[in-house]
PDB file of C-alpha atoms in Angstrom:
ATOM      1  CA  UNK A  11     -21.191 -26.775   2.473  1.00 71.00           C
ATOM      2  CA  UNK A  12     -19.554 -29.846   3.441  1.00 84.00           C
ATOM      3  CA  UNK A  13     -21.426 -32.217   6.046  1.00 90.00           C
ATOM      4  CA  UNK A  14     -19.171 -34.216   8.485  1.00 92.00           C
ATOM      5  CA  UNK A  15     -20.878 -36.980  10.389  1.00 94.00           C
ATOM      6  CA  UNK A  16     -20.193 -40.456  12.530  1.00 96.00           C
ATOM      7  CA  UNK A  17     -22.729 -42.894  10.620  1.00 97.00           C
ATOM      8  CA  UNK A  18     -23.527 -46.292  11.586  1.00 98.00           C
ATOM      9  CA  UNK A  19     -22.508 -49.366   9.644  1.00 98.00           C
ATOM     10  CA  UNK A  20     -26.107 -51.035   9.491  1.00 98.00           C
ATOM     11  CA  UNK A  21     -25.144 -53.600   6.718  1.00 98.00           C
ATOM     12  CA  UNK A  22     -22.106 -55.446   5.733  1.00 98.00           C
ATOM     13  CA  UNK A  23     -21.886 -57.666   2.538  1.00 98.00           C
ATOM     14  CA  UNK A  24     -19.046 -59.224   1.188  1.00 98.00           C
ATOM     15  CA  UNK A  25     -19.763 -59.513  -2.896  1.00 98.00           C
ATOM     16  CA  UNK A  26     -16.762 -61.530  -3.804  1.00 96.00           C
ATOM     17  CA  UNK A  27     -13.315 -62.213  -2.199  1.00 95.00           C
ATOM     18  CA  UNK A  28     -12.199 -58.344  -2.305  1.00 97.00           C
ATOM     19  CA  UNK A  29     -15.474 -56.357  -2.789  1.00 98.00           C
ATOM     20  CA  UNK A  30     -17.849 -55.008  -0.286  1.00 98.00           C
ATOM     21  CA  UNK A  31     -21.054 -53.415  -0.392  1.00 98.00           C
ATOM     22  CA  UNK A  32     -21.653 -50.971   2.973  1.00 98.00           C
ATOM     23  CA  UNK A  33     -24.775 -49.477   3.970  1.00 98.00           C
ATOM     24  CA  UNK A  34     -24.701 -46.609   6.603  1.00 98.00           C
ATOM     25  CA  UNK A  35     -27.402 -45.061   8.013  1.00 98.00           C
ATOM     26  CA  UNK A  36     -26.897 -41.010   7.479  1.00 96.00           C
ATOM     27  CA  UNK A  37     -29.867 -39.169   7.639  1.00 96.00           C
ATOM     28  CA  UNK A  38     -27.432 -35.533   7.099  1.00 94.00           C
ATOM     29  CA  UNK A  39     -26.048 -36.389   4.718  1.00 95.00           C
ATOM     30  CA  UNK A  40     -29.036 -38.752   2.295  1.00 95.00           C
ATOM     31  CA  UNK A  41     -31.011 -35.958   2.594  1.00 92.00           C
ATOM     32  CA  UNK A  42     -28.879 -33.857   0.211  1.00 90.00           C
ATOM     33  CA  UNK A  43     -26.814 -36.412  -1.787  1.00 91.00           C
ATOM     34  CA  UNK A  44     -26.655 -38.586  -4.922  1.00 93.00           C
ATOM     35  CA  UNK A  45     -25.671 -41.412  -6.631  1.00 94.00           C
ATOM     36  CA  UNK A  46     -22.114 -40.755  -7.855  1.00 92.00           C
ATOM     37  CA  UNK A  47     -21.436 -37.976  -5.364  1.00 93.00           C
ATOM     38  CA  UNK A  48     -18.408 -39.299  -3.423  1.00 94.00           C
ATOM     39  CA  UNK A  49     -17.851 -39.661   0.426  1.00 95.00           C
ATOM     40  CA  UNK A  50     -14.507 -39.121   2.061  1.00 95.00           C
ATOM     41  CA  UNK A  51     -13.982 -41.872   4.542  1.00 96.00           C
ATOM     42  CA  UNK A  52     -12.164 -41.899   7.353  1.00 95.00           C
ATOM     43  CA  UNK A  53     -11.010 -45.771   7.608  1.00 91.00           C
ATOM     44  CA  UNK A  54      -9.541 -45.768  11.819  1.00 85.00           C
ATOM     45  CA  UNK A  55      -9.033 -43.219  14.038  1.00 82.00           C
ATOM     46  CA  UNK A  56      -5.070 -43.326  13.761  1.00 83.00           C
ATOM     47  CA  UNK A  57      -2.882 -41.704  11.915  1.00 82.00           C
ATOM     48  CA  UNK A  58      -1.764 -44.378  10.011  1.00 83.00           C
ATOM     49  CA  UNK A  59      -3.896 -44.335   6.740  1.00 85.00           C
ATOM     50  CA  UNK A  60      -3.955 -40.436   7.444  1.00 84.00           C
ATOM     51  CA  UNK A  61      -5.773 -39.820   4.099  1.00 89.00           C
ATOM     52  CA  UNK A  62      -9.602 -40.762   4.126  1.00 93.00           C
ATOM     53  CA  UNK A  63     -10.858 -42.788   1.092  1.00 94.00           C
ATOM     54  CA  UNK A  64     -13.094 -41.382  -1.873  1.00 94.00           C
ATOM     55  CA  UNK A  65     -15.439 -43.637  -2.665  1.00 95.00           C
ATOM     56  CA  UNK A  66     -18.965 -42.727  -4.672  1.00 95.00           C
ATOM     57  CA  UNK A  67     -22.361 -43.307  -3.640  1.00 96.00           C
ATOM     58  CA  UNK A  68     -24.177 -46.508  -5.116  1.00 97.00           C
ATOM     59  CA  UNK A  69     -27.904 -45.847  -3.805  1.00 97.00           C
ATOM     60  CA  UNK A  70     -29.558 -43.748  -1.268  1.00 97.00           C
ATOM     61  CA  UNK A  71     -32.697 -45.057   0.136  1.00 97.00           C
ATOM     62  CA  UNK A  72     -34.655 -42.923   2.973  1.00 96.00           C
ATOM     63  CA  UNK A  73     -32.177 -42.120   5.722  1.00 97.00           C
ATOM     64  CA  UNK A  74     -29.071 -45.109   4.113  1.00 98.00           C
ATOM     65  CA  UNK A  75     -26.434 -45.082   1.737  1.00 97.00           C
ATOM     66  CA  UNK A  76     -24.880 -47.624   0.065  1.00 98.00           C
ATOM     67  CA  UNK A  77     -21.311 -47.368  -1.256  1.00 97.00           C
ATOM     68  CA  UNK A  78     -19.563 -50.208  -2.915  1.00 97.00           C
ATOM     69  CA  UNK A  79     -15.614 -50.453  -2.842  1.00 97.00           C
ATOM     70  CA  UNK A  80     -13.290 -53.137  -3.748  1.00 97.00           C
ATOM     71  CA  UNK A  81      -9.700 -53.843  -1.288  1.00 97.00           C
ATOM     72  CA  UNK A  82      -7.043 -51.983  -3.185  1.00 95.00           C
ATOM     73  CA  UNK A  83      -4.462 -51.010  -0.456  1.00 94.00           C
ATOM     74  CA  UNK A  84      -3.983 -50.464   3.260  1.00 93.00           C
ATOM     75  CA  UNK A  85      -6.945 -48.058   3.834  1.00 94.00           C
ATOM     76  CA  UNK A  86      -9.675 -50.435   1.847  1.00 96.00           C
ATOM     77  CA  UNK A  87      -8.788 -53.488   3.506  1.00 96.00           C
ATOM     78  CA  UNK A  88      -8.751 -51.620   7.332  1.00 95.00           C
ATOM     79  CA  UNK A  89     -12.377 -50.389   5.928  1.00 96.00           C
ATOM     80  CA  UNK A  90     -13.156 -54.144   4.677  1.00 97.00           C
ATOM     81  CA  UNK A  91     -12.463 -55.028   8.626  1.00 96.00           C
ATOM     82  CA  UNK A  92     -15.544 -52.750  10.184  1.00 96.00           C
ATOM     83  CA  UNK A  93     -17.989 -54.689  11.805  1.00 97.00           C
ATOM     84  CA  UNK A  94     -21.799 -53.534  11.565  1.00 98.00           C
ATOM     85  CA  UNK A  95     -23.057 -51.554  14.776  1.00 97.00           C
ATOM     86  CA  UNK A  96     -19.537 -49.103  14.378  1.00 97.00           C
ATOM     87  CA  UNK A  97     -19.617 -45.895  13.532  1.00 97.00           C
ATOM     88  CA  UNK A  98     -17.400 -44.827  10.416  1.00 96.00           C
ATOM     89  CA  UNK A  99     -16.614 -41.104   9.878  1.00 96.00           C
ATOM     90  CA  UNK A 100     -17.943 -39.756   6.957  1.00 96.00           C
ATOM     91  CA  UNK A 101     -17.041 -36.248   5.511  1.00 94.00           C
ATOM     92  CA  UNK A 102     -19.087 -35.424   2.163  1.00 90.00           C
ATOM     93  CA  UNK A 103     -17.749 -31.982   0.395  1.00 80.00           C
ATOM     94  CA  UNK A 104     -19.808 -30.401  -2.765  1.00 68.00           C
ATOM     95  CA  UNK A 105     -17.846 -29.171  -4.871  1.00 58.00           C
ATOM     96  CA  UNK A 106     -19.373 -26.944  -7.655  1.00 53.00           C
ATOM     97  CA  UNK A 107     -18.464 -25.376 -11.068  1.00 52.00           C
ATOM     98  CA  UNK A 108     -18.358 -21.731 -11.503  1.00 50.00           C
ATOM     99  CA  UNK A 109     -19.870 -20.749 -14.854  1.00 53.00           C
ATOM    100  CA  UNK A 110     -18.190 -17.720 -16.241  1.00 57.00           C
ATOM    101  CA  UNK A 111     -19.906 -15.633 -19.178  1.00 59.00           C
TER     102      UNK A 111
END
């Protein structure tokens, strides 16, 4: 069932000249996720990037998430720009694998 939720940008840390590590505070959405699941990020609320981001989870710890992406295009380096106190929208999807015997 996928989970779609406004999370807050707690933490913002620049790793090198075109990586970032995030950490959002989503209590929905930590309580049912894992490391290498992927979020689908919304980057602005425009149409321009339509397409939210994948990126994967790094670590979940209580109610945060930490995701680590590096600039590659338009959409990562609007994300790059988010200040800590916004709220980014998240959307996180399962997606599971039917066994057939």
């Amino acid at each position: 069932m996928p989970i779609h939720a406004k999370c807050k940008l707690i933490k913002k840390e620049q790793l090198k000249n075109d990586i970032y590590k995030f950490i959002i505070e989503a209590p929905e959405i930590a309580k049912q996720a894992m490391p290498g699941q992927f979020l689908e990020i919304r980057v602005i609320d425009k149409i321009d990037p339509l397409l939210r981001r994948p990126i994967s989870i790094h670590k979940i710890e209580g109610n945060n998430i930490e995701f680590i992406f590096q600039i590659k295009g338009k959409g990562t380096e609007i994300l790059a720009e988010r200040k800590e106190g916004e709220e980014i929208d998240i959307l996180r999807t399962i997606r599971t694998r039917h066994i057939h015997i």
